[in-house]
CSV table of C-alpha atoms and ligand atoms in Angstrom, one decimal:
chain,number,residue,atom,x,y,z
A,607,UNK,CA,18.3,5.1,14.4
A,608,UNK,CA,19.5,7.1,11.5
A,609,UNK,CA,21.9,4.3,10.0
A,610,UNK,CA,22.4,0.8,10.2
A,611,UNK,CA,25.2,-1.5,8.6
A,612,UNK,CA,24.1,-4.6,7.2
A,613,UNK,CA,27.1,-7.1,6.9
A,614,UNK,CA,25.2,-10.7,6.2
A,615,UNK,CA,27.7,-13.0,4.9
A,616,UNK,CA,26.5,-15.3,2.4
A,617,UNK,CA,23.6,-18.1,3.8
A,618,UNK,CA,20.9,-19.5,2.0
A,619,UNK,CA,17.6,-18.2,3.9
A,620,UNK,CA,15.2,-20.7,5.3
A,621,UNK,CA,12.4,-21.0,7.8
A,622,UNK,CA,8.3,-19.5,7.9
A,623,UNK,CA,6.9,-16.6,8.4
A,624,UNK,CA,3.7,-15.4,9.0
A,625,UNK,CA,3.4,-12.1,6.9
A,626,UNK,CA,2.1,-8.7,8.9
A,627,UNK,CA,-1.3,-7.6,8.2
A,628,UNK,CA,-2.1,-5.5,4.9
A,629,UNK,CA,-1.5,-2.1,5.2
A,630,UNK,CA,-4.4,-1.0,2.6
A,631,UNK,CA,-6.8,-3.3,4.5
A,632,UNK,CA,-5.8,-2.0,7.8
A,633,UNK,CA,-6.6,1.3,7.0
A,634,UNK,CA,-9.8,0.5,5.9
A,635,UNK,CA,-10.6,-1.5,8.8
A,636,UNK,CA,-10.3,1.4,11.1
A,637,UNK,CA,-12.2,3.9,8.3
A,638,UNK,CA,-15.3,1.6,8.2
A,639,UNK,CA,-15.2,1.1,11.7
A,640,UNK,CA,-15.3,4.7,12.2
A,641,UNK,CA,-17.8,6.1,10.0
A,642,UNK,CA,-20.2,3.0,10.7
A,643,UNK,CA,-22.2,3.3,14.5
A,644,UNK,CA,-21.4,0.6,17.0
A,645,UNK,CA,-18.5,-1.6,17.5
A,646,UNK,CA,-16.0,-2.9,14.9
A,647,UNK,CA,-13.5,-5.3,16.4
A,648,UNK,CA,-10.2,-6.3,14.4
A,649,UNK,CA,-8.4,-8.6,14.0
A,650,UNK,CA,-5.0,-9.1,11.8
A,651,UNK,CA,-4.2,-5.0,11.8
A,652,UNK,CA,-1.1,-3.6,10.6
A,653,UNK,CA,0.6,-1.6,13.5
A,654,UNK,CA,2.6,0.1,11.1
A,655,UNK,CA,3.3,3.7,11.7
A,656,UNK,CA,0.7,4.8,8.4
A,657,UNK,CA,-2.0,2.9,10.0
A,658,UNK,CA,-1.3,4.1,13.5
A,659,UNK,CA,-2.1,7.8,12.0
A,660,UNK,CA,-5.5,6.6,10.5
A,661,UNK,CA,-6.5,5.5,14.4
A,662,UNK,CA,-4.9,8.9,15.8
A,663,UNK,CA,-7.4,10.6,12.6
A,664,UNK,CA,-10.7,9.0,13.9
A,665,UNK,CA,-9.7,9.6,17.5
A,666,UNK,CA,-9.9,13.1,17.4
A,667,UNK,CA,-13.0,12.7,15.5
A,668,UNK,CA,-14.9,11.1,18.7
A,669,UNK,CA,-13.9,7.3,18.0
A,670,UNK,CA,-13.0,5.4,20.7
A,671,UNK,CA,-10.5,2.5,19.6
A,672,UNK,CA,-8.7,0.6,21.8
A,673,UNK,CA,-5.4,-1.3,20.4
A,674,UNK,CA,-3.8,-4.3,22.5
A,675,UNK,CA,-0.9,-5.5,19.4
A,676,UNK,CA,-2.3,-6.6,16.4
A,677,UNK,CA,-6.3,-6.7,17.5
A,678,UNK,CA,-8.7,-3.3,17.8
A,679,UNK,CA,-11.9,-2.6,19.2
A,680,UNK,CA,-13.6,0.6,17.3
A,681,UNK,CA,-16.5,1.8,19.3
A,682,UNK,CA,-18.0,5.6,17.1
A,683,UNK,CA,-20.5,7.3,17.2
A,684,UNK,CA,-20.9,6.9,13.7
A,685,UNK,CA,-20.5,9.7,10.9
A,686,UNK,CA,-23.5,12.1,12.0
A,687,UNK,CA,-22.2,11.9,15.7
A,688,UNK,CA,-18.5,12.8,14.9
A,689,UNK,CA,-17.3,15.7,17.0
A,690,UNK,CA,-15.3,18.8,15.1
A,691,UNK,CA,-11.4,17.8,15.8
A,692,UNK,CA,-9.5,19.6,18.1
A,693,UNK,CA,-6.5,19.6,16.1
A,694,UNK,CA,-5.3,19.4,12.7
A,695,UNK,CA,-5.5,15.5,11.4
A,696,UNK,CA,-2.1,14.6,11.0
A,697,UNK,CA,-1.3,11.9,8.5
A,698,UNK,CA,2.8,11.5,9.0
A,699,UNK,CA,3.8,10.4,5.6
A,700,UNK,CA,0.5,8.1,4.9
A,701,UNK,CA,-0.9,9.0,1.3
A,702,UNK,CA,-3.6,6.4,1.8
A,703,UNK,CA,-4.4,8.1,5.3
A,704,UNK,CA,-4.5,11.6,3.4
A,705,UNK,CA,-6.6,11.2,0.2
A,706,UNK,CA,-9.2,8.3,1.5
A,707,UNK,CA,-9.7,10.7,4.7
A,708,UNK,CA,-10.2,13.6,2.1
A,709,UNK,CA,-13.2,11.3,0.9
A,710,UNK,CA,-14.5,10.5,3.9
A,711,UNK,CA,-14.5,13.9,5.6
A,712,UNK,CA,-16.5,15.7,2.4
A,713,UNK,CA,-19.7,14.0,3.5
A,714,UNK,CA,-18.7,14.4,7.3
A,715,UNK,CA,-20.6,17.2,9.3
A,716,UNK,CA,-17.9,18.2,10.8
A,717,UNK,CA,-14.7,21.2,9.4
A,718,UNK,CA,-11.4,19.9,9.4
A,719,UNK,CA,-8.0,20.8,8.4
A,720,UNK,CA,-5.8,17.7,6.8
A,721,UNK,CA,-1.6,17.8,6.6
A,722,UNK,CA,1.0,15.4,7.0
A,723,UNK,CA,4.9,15.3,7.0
A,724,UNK,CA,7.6,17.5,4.3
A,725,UNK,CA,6.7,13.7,1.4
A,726,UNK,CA,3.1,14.3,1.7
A,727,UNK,CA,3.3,17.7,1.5
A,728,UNK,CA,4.7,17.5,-2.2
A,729,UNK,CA,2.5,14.7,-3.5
A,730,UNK,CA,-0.5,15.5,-5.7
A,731,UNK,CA,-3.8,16.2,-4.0
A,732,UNK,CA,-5.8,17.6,-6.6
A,733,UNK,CA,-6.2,13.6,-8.4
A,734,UNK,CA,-8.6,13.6,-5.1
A,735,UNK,CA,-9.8,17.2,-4.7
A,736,UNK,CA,-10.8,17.6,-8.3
A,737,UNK,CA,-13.5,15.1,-8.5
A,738,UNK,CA,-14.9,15.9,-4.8
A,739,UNK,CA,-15.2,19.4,-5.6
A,740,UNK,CA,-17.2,17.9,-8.3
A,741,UNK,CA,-19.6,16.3,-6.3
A,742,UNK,CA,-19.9,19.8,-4.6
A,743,UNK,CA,-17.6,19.0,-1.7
A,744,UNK,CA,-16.3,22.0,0.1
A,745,UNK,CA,-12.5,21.7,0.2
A,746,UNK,CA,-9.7,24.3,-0.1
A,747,UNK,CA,-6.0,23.8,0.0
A,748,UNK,CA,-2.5,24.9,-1.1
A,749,UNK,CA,-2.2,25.8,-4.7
A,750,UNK,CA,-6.1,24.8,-5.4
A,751,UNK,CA,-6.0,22.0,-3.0
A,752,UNK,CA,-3.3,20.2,-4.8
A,753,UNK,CA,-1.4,20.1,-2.1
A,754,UNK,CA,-1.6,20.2,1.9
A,755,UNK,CA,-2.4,21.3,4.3
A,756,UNK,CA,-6.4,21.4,3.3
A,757,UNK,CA,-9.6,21.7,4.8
A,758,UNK,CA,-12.7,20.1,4.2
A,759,UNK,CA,-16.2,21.6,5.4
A,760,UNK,CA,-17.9,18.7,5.4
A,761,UNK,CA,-21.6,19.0,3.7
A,762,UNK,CA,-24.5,17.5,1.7
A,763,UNK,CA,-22.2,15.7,-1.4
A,764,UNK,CA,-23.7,15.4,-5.0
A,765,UNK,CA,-23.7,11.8,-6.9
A,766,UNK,CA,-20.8,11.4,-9.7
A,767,UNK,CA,-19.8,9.8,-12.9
A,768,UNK,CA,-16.3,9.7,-13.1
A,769,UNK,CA,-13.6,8.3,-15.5
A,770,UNK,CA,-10.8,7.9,-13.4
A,771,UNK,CA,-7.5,9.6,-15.4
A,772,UNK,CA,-5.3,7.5,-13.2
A,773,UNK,CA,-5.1,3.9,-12.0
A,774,UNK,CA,-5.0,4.7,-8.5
A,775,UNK,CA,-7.1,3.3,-5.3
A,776,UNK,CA,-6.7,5.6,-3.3
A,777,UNK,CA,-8.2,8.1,-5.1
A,778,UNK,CA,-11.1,5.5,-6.6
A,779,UNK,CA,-11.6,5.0,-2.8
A,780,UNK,CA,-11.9,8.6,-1.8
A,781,UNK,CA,-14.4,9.0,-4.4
A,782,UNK,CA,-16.2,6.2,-3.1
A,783,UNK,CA,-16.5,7.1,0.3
A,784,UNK,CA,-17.8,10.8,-0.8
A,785,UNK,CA,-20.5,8.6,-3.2
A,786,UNK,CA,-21.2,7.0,0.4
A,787,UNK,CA,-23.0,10.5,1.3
A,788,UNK,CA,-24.0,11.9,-2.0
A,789,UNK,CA,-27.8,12.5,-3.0
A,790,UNK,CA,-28.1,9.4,-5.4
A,791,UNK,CA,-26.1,6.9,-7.3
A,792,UNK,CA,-22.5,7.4,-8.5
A,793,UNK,CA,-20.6,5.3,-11.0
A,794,UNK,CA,-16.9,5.0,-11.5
A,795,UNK,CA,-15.1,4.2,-14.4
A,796,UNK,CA,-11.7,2.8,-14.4
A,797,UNK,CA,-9.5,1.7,-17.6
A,798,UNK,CA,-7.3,-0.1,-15.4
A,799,UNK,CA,-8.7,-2.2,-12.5
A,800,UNK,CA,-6.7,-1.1,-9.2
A,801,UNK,CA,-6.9,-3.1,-5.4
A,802,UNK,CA,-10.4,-3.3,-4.7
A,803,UNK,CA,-10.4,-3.7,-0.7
A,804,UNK,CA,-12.4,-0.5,-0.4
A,805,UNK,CA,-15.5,-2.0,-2.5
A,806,UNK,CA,-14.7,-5.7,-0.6
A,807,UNK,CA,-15.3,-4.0,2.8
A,808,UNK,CA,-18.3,-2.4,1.4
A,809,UNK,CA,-19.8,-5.5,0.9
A,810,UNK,CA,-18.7,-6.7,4.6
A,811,UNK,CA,-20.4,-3.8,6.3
A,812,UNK,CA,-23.7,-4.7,4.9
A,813,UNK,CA,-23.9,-2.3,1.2
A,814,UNK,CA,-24.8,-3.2,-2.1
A,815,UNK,CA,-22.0,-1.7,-4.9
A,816,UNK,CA,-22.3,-3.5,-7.9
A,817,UNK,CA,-18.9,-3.9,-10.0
A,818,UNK,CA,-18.3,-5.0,-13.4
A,819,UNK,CA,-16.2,-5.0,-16.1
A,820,UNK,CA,-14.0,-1.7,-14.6
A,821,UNK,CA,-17.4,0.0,-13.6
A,822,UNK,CA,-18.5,0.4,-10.1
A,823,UNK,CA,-22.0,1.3,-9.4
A,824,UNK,CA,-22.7,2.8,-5.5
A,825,UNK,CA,-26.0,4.2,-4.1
A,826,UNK,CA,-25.8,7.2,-1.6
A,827,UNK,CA,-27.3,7.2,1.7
A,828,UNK,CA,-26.8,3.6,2.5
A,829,UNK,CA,-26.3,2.4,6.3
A,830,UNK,CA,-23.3,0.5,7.3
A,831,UNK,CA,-23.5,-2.7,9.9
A,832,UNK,CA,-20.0,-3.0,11.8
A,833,UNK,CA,-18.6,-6.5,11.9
A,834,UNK,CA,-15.5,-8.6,12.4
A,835,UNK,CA,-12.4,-7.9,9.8
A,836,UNK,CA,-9.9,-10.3,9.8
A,837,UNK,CA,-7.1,-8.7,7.8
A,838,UNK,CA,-4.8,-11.0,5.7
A,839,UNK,CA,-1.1,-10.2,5.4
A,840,UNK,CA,0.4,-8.0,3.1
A,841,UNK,CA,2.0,-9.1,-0.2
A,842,UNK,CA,3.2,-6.0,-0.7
A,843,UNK,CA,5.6,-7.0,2.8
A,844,UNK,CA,5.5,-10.4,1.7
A,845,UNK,CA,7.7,-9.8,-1.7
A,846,UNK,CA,11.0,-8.8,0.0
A,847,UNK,CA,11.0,-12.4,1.3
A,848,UNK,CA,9.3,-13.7,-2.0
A,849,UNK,CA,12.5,-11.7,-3.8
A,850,UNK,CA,14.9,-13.1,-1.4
A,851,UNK,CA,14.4,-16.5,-1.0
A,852,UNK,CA,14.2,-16.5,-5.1
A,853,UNK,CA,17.3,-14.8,-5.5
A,854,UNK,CA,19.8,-16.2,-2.5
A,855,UNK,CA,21.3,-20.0,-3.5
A,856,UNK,CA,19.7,-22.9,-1.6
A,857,UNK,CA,16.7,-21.0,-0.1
A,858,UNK,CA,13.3,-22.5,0.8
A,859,UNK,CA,10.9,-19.8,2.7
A,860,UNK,CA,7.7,-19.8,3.7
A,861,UNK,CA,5.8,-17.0,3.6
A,862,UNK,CA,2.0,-17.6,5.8
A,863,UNK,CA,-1.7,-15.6,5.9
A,864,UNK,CA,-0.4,-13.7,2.0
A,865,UNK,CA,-3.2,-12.1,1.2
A,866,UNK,CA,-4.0,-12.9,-2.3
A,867,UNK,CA,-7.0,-10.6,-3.8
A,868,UNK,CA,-6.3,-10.9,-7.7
A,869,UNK,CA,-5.9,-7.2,-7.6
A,870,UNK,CA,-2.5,-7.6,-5.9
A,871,UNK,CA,-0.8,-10.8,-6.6
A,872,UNK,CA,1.0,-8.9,-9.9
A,873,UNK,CA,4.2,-10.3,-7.9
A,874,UNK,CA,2.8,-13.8,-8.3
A,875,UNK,CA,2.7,-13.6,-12.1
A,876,UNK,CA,6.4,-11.7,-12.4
A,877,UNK,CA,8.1,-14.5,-10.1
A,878,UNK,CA,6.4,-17.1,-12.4
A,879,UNK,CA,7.6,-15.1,-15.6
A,880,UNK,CA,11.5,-14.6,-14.4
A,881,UNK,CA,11.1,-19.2,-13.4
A,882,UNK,CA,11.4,-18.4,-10.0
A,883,UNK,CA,10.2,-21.7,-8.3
A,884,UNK,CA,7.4,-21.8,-5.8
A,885,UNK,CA,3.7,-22.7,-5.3
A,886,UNK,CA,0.5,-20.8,-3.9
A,887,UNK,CA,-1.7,-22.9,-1.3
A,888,UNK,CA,-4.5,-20.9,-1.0
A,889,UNK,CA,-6.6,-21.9,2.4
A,890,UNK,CA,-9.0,-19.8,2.7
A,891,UNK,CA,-11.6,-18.5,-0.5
A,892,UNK,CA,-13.9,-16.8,1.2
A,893,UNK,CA,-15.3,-14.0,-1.1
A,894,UNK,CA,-13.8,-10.7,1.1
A,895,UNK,CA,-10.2,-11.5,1.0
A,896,UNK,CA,-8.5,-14.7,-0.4
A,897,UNK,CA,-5.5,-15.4,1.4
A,898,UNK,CA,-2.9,-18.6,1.5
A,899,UNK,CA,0.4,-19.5,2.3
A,900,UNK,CA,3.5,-19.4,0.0
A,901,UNK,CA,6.6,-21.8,-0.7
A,902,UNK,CA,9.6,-20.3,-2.8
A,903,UNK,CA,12.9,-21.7,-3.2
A,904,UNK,CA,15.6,-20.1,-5.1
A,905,UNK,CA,15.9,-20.8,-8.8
A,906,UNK,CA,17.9,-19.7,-11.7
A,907,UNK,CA,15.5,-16.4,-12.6
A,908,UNK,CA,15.1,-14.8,-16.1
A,909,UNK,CA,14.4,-11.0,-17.3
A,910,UNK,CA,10.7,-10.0,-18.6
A,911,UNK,CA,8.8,-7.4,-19.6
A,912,UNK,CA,6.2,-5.4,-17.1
A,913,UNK,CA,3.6,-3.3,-17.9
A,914,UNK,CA,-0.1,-2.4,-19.0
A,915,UNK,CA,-2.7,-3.4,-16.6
A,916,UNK,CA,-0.2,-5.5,-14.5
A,917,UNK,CA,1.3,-2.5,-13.0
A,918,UNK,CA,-1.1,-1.7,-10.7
A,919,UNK,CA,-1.6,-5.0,-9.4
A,920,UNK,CA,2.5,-4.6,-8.2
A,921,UNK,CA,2.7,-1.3,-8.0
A,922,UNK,CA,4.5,-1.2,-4.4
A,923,UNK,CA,6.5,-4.4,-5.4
A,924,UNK,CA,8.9,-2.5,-8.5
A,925,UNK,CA,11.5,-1.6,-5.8
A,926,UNK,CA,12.1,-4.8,-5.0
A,927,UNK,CA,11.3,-6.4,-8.2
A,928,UNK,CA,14.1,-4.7,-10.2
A,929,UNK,CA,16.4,-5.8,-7.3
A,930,UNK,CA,15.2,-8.7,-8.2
A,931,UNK,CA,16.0,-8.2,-11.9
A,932,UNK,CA,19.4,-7.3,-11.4
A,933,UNK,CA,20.4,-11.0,-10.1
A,934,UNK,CA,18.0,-12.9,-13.6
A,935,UNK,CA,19.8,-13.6,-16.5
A,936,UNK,CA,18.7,-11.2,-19.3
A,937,UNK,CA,16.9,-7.9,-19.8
A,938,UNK,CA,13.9,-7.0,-17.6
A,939,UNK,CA,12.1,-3.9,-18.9
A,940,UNK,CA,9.3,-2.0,-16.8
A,941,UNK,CA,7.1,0.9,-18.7
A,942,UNK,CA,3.8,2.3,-17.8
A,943,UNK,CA,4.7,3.0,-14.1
A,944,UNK,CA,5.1,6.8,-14.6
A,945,UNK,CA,2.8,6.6,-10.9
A,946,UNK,CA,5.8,5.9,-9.6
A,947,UNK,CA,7.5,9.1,-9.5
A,948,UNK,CA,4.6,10.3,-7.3
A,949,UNK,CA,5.2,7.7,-4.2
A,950,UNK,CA,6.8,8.8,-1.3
A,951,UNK,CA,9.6,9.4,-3.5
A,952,UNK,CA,10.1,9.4,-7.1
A,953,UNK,CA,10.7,5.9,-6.7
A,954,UNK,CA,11.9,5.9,-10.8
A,955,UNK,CA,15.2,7.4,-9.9
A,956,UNK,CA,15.6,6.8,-6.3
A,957,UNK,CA,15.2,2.3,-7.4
A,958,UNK,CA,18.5,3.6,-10.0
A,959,UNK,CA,19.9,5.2,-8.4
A,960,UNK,CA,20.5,3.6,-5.0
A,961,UNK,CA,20.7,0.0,-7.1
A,962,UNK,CA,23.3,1.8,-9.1
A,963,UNK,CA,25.6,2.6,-6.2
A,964,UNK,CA,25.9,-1.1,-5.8
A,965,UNK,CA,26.7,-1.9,-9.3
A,966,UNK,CA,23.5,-2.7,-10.6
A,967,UNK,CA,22.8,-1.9,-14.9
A,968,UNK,CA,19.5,0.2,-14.8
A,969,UNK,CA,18.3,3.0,-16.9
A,970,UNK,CA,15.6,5.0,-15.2
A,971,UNK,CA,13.0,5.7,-18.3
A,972,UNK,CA,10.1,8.2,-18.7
A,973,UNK,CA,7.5,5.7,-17.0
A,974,UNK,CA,9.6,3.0,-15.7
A,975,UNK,CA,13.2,1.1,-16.1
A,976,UNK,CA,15.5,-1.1,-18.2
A,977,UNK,CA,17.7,-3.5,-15.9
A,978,UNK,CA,20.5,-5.8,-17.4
A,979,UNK,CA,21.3,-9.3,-15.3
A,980,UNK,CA,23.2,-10.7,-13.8
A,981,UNK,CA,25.4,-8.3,-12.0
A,982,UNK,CA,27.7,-8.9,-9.0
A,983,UNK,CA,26.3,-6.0,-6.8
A,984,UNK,CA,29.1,-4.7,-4.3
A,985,UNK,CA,28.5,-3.2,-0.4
A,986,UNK,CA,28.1,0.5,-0.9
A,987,UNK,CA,26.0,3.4,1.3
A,988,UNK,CA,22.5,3.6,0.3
A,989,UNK,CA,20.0,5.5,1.3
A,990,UNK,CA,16.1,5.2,1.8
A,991,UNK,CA,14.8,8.5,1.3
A,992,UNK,CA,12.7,8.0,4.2
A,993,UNK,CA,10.7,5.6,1.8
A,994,UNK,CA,9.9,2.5,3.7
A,995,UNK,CA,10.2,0.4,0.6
A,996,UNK,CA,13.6,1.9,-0.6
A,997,UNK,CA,14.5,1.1,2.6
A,998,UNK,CA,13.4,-2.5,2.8
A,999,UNK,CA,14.9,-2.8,-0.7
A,1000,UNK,CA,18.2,-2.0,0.4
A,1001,UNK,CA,17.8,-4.7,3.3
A,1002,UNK,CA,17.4,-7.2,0.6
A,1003,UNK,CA,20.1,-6.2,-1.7
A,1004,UNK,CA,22.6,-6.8,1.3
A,1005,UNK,CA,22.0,-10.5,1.1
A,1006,UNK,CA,23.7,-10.6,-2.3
A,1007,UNK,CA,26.3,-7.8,-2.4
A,1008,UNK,CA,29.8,-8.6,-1.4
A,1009,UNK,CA,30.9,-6.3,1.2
A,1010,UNK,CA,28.2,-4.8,3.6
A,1011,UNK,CA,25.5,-2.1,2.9
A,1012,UNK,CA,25.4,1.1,5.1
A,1013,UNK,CA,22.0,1.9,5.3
A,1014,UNK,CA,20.9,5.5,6.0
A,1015,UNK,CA,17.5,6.1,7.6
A,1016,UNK,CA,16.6,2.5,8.2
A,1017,UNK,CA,13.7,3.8,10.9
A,1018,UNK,CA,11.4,4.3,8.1
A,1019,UNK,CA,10.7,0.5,7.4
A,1020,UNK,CA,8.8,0.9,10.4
A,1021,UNK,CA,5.8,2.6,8.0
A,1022,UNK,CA,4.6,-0.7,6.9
A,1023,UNK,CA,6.4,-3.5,8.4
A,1024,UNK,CA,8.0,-2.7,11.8
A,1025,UNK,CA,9.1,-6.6,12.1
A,1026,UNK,CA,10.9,-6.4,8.8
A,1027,UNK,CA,14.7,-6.5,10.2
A,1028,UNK,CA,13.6,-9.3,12.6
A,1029,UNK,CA,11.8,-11.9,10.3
A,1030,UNK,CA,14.9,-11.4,8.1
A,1031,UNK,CA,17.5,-12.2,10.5
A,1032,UNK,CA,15.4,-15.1,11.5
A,1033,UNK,CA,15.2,-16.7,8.1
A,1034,UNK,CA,19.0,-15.7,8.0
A,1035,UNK,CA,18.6,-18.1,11.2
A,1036,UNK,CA,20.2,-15.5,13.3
B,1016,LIG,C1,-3.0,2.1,-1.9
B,1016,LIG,C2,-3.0,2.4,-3.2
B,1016,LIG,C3,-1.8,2.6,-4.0
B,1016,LIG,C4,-0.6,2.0,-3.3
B,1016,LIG,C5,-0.5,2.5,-1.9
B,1016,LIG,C6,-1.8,2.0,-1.1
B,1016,LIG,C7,-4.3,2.0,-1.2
B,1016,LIG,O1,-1.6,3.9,-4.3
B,1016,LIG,O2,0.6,2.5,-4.0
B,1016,LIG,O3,0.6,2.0,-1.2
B,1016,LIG,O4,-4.3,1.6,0.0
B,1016,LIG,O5,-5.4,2.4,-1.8
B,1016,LIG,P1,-2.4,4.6,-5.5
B,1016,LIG,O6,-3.8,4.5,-5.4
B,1016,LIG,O7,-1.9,6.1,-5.5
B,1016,LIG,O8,-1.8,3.9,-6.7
């Protein structure tokens, strides 16, 4: 479908939902389960189409995963008995795929050649490829390996002390997986602490990495003991409908299985500084993943300021957080998110300028944006970029414009939350 029209006349939004699994936990799922020997079952996984390409990655590498909906059943041969792919591993528009598979392939026997779709093919590799090749891993690539398609020889790895440059986790978990493999101990340094599912699941498939204070600490040559993941929903999926039900009149949602790791709930602490009105149950604590359920109502919201370490713990929420801002009363100003303009789009202008067709007063800046609330936002023709989240941020805005939305390139929700259009019209009670 390459356009929809969203015409939702004006309804306060109630009911529950039960949040689709994480997509960064997904992936990780299916990467342990894959490099560890034996079976891995899951439950929880995202069947989003980015996750999807991580299970089409380890198929062709000799894993033999079986799907049926949400649950899998991973049955490898383990690292040392992968077989040399047949094809090119293609990662669609997945960054996570691409650089954590980067990681993982290094200290792989086996040669491979990585590439995804015409986004990935423009976003920086060479965040991932610099330190590997560090740690003597044999990669080439576009322009230095900064950009696909690249190949990795996979090969004995050297251990690494790295400052990371950027907050990312996708690169701090391509690192890690390398330091999986290397010769001896690697350490990782990080100013700003980013999601830390990779060094959780670690921990689940029997390792020791030690992690304090921003420093991660990971002995090479470890063996890993499959198990049981349960993944908890996504928050990241979870804050359209956090947005929504703050910002529509007369709303009550509940959103069910959040997962709440500390490393992600950024959301949390913005809905809490803009007065939105809602409260955490968290039911289960268990030291992997915390997870709980979520009650938000709609409130009269106010601007605030975003930035410093908070921004990676919401990084994938800004789309829908400066929707957000347009509909609180005052000025909401976001700074240090310059990683945005590396996502699947340069999600700095493509956030004002899409919210700007509909009326919305935003200023893209250097590293983030300055929005001015309330506006009245009017029906206009926006379109996703083929970002999923640009895309799901649209489907929220249509709630509170007058006049519909014509949305182009809807299909691209389907990334990271294929029931999105669905669990909205249902809390629309459609
Ligand atoms: C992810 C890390 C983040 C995030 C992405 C998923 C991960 O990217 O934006 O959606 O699963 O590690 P960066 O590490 O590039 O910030």
């Amino acid at each position: 479908m390459d356009k929809m029209t969203l015409n939702y006349p004006r309804a306060p939004l109630r009911g529950t939902i039960s949040v689709p699994g994480d997509k960064s936990i997904s992936h990780r799922a299916v990467m342990f389960g894959g490099i560890a020997k034996g079976r891995t079952t899951v439950s929880g996984f995202l069947p989003g189409e980015d996750c999807l390409r991580t299970i089409e990655c380890f198929r062709l590498l000799g894993a033999d995963i079986s799907r049926n909906g949400t649950e899998l059943v991973i049955e490898s041969p383990g690292i040392d008995g992968w077989q040399e792919p047949a094809d090119i591993l293609y990662t669609g528009n997945s960054g996570t795929t691409t650089r954590l598979m980067l990681g993982i392939l290094a200290g792989s026997r086996v040669h491979s050649v990585i590439a995804g779709d015409e986004s990935i093919a423009k976003r920086p590799m060479k965040r991932v490829t610099g330190p590997l090749k560090q740690m003597e891993a044999d990669i080439r690539g576009r322009e230095g390996a900064q950009y696909t398609p690249i190949s990795v020889l996979g090969g004995p790895l050297s251990p690494i002390d790295y400052e990371m440059p950027v907050a990312s986790a996708q690169v701090k978990s391509a690192i890690l997986f390398a330091a999986m493999r290397a010769g001896g101990t690697s350490v990782i340094r990080e100013k700003e602490v980013s999601r830390d599912h990779t060094e959780r699941m670690m921990r689940n498939f029997g390792m020791d990495v030690q992690s304090e204070d921003g420093v991660i600490t990971l002995r090479g040559g470890q063996e890993l003991t499959p198990v049981h993941v349960d993944v908890p929903g996504d928050i990241s999926s979870a804050a359209f409908f956090l947005a929504a039900s703050a910002m529509v009149p007369d709303s009550e949602v509940v959103l069910k299985n959040v997962g709440l790791n500390p490393t992600r709930t950024g959301m949390i602490d913005v809905l809490k500084a803009m007065g939105a009105d809602f409260e955490v149950d968290v039911t289960d604590t268990d030291d992997s993943e915390r997870r709980g359920a979520v009650t938000i109502r709609s409130s009269s919201l106010k601007g605030t300021e975003i930035g410093g370490d908070l921004i990676p713990r919401l990084i994938d929420e800004i789309p829908v957080i400066a929707l957000l801002a347009t509909q609180a009363e005052g000025t909401t100003v976001i700074r240090d998110a310059e990683e945005l303009r590396v996502k699947e789009t340069d999600r700095i202008a493509a956030v004002a300028e899409e919210l700007g067709k509909l009326g919305a007063d935003i200023s893209p800046t250097a590293d983030g944006m300055v929005i001015h609330g309330p506006t009245k936002l009017s029906g206009a023709a926006l379109d996703s970029r083929g970002d999923h989240r640009i895309g799901m941020m649209a489907g929220i805005a249509a709630l509170v414009t007058d006049g519909p939305v014509e949305l182009q390139d809807p299909g691209c929700i389907a990334i990271s939350y294929p029931e999105f259009f669905g669990h909205l019209d249902s809390l629309r009670g459609e």
